[in-house]
Tab-separated table of N, CA and C in Angstrom:
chain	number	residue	atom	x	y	z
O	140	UNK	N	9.565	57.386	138.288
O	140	UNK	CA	8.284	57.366	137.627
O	140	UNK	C	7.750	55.943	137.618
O	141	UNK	N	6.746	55.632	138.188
O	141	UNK	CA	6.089	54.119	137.733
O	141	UNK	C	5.004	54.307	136.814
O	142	UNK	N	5.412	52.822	136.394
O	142	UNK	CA	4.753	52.623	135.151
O	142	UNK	C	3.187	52.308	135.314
O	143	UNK	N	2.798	52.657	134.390
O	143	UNK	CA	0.881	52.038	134.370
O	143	UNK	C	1.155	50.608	134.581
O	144	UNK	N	1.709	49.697	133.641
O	144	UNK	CA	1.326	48.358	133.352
O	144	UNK	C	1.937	47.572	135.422
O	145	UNK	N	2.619	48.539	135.983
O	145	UNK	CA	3.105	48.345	137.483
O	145	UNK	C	1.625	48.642	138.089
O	146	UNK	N	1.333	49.877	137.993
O	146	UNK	CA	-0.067	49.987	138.891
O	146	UNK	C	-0.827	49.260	138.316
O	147	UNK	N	-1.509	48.868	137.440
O	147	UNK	CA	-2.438	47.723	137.013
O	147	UNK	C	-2.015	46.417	137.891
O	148	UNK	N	-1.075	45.897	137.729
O	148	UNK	CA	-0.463	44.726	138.641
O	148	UNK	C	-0.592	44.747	139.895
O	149	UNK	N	-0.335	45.979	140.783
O	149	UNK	CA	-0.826	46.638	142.087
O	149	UNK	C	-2.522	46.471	142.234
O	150	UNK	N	-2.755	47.019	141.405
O	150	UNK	CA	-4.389	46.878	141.252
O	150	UNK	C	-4.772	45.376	141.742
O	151	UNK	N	-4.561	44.509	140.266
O	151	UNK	CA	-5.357	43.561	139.778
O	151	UNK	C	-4.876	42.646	141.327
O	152	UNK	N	-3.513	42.884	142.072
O	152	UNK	CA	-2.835	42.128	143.368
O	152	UNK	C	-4.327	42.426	144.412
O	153	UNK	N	-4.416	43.400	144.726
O	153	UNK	CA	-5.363	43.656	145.763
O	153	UNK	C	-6.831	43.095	145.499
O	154	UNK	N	-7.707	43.534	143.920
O	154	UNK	CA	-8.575	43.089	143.836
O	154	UNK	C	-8.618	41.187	143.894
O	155	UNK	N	-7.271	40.702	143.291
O	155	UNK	CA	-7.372	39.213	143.625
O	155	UNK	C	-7.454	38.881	144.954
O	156	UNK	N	-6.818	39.509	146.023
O	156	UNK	CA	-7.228	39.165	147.660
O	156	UNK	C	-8.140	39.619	147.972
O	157	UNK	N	-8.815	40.411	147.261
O	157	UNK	CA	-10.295	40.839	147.877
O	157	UNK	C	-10.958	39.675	147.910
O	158	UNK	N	-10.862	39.384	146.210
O	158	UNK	CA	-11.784	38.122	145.600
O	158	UNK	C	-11.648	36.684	146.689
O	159	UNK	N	-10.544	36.537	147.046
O	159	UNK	CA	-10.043	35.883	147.803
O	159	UNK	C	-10.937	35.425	149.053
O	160	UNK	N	-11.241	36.049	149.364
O	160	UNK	CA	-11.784	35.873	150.860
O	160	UNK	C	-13.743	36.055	150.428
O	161	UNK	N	-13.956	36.313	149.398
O	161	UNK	CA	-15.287	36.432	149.046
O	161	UNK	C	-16.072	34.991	148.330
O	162	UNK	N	-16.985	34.135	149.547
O	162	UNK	CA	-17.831	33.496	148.932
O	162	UNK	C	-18.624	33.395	147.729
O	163	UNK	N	-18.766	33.018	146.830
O	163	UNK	CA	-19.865	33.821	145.540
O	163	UNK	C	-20.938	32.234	145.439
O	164	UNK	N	-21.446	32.592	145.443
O	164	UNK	CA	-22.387	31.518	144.851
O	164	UNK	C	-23.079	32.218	143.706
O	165	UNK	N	-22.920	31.283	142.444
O	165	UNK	CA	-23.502	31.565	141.211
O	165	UNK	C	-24.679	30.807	140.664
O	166	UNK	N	-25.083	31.024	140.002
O	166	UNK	CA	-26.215	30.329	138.849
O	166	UNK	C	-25.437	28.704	138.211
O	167	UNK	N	-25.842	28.137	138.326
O	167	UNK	CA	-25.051	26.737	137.369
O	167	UNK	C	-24.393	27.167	136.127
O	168	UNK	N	-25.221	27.793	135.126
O	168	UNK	CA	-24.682	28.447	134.055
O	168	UNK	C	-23.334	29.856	134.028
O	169	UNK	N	-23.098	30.044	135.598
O	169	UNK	CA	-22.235	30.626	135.043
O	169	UNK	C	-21.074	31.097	135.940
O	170	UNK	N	-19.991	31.235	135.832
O	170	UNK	CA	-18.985	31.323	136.771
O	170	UNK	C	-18.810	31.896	137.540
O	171	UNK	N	-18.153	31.398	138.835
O	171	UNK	CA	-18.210	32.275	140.125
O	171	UNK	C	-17.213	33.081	140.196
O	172	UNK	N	-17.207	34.116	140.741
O	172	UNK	CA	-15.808	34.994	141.107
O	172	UNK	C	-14.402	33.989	141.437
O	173	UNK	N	-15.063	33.346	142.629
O	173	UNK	CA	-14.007	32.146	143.297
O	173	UNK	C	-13.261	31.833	141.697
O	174	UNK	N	-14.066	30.433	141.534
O	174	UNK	CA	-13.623	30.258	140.400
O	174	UNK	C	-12.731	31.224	139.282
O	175	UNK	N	-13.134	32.373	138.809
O	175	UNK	CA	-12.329	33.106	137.791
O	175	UNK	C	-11.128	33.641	138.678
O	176	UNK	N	-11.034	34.273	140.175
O	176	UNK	CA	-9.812	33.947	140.478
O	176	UNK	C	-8.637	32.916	140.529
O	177	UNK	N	-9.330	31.515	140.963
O	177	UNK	CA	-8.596	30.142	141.066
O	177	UNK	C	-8.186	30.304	139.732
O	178	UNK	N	-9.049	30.241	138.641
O	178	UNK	CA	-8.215	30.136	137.036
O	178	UNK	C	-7.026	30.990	136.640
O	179	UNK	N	-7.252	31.994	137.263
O	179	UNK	CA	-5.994	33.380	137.379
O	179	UNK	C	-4.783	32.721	137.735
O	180	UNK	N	-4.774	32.164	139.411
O	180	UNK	CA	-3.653	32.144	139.958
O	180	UNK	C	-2.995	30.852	139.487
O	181	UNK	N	-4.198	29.777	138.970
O	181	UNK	CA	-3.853	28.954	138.155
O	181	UNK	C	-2.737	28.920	137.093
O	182	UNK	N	-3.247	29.944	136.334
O	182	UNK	CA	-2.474	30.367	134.951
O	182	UNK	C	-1.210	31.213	135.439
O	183	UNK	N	-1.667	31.540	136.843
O	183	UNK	CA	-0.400	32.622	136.878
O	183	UNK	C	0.585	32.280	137.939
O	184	UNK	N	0.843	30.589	137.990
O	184	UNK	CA	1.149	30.174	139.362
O	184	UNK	C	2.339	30.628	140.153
O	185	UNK	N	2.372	30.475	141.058
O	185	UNK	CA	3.727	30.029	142.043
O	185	UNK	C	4.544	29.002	141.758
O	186	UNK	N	6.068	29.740	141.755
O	186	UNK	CA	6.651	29.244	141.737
O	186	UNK	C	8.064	29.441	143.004
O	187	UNK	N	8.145	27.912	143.788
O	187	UNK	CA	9.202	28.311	144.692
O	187	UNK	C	10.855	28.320	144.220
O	188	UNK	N	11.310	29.490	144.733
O	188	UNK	CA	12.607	29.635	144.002
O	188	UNK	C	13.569	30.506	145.061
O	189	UNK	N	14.649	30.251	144.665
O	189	UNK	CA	15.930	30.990	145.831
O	189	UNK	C	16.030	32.736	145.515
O	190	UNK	N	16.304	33.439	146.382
O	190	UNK	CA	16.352	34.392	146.485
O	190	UNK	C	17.741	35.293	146.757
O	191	UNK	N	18.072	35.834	146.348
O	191	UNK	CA	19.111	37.085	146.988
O	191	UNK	C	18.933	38.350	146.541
O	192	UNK	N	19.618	39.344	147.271
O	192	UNK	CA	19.527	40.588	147.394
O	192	UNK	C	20.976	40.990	146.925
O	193	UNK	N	21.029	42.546	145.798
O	193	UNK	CA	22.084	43.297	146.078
O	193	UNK	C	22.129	44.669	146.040
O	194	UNK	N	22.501	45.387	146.021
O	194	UNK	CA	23.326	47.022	146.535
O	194	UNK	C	23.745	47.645	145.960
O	195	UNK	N	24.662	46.965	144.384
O	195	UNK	CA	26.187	47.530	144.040
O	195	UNK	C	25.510	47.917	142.588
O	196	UNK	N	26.630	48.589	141.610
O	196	UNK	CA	26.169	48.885	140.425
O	196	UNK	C	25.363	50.157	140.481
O	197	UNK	N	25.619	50.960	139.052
O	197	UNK	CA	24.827	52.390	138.441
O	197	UNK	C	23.767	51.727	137.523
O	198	UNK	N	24.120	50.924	136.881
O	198	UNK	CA	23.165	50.806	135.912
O	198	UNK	C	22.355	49.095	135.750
O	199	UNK	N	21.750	49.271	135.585
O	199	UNK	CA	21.211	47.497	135.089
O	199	UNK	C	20.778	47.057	133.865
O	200	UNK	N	20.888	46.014	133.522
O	200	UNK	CA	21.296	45.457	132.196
O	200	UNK	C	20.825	46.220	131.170
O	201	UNK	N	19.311	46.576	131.160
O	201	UNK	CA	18.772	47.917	129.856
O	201	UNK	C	19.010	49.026	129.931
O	202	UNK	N	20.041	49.573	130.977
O	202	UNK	CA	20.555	51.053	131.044
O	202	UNK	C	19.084	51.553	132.205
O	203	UNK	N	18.475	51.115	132.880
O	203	UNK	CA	17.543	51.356	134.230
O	203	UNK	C	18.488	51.825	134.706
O	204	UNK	N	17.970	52.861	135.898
O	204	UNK	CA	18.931	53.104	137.255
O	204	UNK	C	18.177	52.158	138.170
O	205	UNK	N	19.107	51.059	139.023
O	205	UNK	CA	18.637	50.125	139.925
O	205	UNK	C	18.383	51.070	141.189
O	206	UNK	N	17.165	50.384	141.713
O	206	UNK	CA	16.307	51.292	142.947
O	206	UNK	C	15.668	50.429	143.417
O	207	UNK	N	15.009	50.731	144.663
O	207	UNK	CA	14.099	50.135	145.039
O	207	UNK	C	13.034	49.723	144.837
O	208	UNK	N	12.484	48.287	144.362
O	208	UNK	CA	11.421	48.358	143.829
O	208	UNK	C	11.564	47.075	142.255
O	209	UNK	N	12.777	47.160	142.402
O	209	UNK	CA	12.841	46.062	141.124
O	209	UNK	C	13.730	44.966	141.445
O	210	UNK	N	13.875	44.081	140.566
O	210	UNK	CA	14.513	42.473	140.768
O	210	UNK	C	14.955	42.038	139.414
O	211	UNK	N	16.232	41.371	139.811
O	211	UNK	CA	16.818	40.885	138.390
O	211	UNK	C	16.560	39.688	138.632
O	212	UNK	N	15.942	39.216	137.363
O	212	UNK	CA	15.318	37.921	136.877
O	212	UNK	C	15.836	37.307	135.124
O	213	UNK	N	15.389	35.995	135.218
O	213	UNK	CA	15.105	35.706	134.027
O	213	UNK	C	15.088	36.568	132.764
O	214	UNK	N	15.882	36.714	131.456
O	214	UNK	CA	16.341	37.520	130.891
O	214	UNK	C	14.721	37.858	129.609
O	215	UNK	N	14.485	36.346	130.241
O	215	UNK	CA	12.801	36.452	129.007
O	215	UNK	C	11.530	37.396	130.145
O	216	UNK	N	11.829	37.334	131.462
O	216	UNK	CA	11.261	37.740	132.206
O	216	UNK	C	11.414	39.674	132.206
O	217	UNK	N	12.211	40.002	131.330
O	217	UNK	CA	12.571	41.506	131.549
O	217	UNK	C	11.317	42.631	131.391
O	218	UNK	N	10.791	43.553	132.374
O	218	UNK	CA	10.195	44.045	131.823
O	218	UNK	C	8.869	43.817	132.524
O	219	UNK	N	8.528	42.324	132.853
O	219	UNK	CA	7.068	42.355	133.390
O	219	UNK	C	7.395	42.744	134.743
O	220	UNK	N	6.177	42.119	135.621
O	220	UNK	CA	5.689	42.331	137.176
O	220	UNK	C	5.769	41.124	137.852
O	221	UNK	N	6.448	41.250	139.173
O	221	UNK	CA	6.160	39.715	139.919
O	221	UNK	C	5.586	40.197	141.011
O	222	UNK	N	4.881	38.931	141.725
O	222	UNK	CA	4.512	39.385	143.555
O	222	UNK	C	6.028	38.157	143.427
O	223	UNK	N	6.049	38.819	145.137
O	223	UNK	CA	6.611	37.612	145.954
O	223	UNK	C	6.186	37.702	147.201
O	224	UNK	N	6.238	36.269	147.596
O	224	UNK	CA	5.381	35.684	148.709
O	224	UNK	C	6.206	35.147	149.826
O	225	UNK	N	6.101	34.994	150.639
O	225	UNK	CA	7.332	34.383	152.194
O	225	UNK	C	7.113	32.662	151.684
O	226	UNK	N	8.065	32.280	151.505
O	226	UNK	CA	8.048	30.555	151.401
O	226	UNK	C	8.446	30.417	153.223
O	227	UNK	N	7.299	29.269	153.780
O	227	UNK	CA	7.905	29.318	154.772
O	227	UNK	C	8.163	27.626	154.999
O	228	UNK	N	9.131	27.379	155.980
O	228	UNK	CA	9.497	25.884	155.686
O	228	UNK	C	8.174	25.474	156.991
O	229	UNK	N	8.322	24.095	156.181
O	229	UNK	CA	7.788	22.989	156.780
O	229	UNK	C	7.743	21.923	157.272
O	230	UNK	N	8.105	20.874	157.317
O	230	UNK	CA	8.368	19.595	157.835
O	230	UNK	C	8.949	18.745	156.595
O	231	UNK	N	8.318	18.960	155.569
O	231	UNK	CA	9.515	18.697	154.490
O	231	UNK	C	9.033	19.550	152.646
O	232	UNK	N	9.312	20.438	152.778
O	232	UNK	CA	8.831	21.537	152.003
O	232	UNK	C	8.581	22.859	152.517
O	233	UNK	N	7.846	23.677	152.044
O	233	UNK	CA	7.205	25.111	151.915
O	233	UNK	C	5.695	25.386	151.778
O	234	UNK	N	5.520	26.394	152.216
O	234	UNK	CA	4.266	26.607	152.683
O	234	UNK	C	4.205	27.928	152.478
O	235	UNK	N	3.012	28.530	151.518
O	235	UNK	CA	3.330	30.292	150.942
O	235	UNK	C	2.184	31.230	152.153
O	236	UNK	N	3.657	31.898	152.477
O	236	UNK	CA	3.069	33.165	153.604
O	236	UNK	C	2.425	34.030	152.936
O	237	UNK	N	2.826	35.364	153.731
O	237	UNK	CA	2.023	37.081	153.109
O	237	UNK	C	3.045	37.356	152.048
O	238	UNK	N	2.509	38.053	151.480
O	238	UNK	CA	2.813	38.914	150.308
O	238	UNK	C	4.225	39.457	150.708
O	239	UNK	N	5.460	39.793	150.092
O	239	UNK	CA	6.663	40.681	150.248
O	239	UNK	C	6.731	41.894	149.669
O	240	UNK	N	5.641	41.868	148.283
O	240	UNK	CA	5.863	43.128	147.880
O	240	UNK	C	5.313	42.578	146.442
O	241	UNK	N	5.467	44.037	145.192
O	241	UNK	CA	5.928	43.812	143.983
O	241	UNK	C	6.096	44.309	142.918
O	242	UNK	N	7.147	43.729	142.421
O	242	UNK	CA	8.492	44.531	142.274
O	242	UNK	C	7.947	44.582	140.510
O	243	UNK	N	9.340	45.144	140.037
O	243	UNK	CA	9.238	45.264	138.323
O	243	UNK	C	10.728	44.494	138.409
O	244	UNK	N	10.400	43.749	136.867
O	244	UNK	CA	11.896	43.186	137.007
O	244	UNK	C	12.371	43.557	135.493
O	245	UNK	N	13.420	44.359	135.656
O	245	UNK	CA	14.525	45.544	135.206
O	245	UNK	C	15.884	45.182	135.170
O	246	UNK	N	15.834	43.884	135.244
O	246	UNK	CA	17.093	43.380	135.720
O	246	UNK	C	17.803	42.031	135.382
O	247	UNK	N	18.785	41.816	135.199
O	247	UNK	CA	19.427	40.609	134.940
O	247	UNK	C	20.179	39.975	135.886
O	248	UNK	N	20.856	39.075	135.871
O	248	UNK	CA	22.322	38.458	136.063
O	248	UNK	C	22.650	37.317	136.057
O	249	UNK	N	23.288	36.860	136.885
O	249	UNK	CA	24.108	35.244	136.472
O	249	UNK	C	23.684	34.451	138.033
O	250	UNK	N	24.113	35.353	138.614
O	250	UNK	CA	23.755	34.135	140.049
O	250	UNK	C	24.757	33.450	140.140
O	251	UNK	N	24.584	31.826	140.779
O	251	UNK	CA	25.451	30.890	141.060
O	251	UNK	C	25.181	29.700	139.649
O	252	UNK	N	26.092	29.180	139.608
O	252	UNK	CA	26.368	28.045	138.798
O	252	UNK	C	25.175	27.327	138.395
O	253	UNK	N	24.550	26.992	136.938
O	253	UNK	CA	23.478	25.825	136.890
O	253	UNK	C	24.062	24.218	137.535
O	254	UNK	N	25.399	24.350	136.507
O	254	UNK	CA	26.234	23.379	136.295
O	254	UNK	C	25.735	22.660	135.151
O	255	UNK	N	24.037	23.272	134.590
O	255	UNK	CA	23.478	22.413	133.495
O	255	UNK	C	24.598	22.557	131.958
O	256	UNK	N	25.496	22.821	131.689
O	256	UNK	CA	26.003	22.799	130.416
O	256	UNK	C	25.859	23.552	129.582
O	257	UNK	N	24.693	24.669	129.807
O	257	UNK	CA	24.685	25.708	128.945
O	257	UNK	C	24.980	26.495	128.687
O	258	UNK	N	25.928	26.983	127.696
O	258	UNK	CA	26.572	28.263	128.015
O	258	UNK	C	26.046	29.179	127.915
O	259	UNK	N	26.219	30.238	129.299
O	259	UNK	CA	25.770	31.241	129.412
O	259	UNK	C	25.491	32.442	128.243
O	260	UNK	N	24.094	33.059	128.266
O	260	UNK	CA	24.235	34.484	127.679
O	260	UNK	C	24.666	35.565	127.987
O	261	UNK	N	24.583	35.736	129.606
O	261	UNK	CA	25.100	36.572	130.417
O	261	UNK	C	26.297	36.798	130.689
O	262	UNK	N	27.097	35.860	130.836
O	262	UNK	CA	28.495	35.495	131.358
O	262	UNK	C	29.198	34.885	129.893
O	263	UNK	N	29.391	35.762	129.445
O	263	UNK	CA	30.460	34.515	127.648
O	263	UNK	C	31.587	34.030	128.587
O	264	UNK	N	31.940	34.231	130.105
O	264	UNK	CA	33.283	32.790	130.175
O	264	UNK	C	32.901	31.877	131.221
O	265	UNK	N	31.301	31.955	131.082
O	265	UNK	CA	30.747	30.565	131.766
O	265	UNK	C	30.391	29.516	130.919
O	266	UNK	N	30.697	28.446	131.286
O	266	UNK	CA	29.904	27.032	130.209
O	266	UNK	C	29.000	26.673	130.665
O	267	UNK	N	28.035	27.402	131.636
O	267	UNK	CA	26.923	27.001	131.731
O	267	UNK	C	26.286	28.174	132.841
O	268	UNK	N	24.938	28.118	132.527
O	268	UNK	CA	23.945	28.923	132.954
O	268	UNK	C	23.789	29.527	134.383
O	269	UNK	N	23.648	30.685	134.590
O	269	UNK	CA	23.631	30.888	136.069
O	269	UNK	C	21.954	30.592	137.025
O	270	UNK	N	21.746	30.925	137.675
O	270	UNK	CA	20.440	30.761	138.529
O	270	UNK	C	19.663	31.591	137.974
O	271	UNK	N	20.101	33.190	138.140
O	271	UNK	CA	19.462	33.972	137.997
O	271	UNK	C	18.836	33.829	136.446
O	272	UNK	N	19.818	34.007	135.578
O	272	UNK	CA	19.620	33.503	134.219
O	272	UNK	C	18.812	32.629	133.542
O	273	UNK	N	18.662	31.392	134.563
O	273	UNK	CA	17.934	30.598	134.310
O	273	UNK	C	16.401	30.348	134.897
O	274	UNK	N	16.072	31.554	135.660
O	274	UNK	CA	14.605	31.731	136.174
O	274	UNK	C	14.561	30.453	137.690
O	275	UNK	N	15.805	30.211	138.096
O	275	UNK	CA	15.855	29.594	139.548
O	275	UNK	C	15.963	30.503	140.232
O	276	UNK	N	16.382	32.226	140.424
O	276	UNK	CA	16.605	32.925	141.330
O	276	UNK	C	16.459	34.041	140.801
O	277	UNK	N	15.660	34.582	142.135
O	277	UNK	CA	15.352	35.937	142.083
O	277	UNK	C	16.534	37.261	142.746
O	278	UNK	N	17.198	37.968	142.500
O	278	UNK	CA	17.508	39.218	143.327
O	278	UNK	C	17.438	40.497	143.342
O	279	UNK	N	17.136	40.631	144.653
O	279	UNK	CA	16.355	42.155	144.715
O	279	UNK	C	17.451	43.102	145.048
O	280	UNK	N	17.141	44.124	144.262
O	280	UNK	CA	17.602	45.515	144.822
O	280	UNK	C	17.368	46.301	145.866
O	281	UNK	N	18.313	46.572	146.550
O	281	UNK	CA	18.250	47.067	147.729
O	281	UNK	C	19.291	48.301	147.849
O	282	UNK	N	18.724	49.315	148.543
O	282	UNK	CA	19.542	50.879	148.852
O	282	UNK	C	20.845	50.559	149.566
O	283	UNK	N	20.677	49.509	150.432
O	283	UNK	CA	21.851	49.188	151.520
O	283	UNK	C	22.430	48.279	151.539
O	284	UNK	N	23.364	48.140	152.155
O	284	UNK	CA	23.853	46.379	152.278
O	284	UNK	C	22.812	45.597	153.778
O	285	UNK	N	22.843	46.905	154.224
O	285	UNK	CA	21.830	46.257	155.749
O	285	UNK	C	20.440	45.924	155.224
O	286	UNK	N	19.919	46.761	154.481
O	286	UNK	CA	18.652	46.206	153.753
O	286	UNK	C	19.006	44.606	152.622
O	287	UNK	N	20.156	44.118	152.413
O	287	UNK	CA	20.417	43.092	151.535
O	287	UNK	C	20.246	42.088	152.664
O	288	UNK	N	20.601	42.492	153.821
O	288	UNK	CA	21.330	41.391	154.495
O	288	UNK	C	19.694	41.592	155.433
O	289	UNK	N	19.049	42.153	156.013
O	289	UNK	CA	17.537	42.090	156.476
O	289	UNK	C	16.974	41.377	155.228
O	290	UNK	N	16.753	41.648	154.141
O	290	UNK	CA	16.516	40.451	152.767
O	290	UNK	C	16.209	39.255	153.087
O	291	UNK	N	17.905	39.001	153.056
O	291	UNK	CA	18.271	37.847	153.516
O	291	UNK	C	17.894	36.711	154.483
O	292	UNK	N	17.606	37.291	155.938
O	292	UNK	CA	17.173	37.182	157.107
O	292	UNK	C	15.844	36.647	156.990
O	293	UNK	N	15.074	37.936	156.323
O	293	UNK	CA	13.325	37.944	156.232
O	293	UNK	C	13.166	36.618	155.442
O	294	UNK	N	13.840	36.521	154.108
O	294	UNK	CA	13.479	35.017	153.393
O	294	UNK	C	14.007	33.996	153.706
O	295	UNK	N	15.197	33.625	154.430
O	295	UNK	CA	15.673	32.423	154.650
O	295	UNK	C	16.338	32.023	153.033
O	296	UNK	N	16.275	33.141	151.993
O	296	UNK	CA	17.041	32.656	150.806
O	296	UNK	C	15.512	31.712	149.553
O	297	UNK	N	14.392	31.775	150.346
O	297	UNK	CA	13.667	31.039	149.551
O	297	UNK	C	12.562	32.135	149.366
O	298	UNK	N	11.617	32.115	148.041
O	298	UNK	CA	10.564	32.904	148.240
O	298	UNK	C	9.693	32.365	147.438
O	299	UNK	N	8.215	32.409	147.181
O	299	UNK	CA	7.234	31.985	146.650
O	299	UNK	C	7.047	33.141	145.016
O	300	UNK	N	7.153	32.998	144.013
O	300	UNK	CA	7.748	33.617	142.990
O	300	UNK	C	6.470	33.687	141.788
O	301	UNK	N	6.092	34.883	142.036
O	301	UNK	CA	4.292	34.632	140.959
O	301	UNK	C	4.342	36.121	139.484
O	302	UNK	N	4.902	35.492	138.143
O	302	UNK	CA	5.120	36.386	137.262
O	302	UNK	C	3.740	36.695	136.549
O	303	UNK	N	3.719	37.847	136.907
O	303	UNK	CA	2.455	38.702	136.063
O	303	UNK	C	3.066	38.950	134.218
O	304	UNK	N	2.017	39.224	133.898
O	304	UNK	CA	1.755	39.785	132.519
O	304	UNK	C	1.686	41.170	132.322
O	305	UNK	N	2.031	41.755	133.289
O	305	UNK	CA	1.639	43.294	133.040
O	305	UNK	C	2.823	43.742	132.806
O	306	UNK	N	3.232	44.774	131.739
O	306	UNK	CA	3.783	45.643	131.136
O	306	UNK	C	3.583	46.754	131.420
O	307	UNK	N	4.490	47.777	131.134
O	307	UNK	CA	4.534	49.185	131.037
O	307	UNK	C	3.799	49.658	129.805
């Protein structure tokens, strides 16, 4: 079953690339489309961050059945909508491709090591924070291990990371 506050996010994704590509010229007094998109993506920026994919597990952290379609994130992040975008490298950085999709994030975990000192919420026999945990990494759910590992492939491990406000 998907949620409304998912199709709204679907929605509001497409009408922002519409807006996107649409010139507006306004009145002095009053704002252009351009503009009220730029303030959007503004407020709703990109962020580049590491990526992985997994397969395994019945259940995910709120008792969800993991499927296609969602990502364990950030534990304050539970619940909303993200896009993600192709980070693609550059000469010394990233550069944000097409769209990957977007997902609901339903999901938790630990990831790899902060090493920052904090002890984990996720993990009680870590002394410090994992990636995922800490909103450095995204991972997606996937039906297969061949779909984890095409994931994998498609991002190079990096992705362009944009958290919506929309709810169920």
């Amino acid at each position: 079953m998907v949620r409304y506050g998912f199709i709204k996010a679907i929605f509001a994704t497409v009408i922002t690339a519409s807006l996107l590509t649409v010139d507006v010229r306004a009145e002095e007094s009053e704002i252009s489309c351009k503009e009220l998109v730029e303030s959007y993506i503004e407020a709703n920026s990109l962020q580049l961050m590491d990526t992985t994919g997994y397969c395994y597990g019945t259940v995910c952290s709120h008792g969800d059945k993991p499927r296609e379609g969602i990502v364990a994130a950030a534990p304050e992040w539970y619940g909303k909508t993200c896009i993600i975008y192709e980070a693609i490298p550059t000469g010394n950085g990233y550069t944000v491709g097409h769209s990957l999709g977007v997902y609901e994030i339903l999901d938790t975990g630990y990831g790899a090591s902060t090493g920052d000192g904090i002890h984990s919420r996720i993990r009680k026999d870590k002394d410090s924070r994992g990636t995922i945990e800490a909103g450095l990494c995204i991972d997606r759910y996937c039906s297969t291990k061949e779909n984890v590992e095409a994931w994998a492939k498609a991002t190079g491990g990096k992705v362009f990371f944009q958290l919506l406000e929309a709810e169920g």
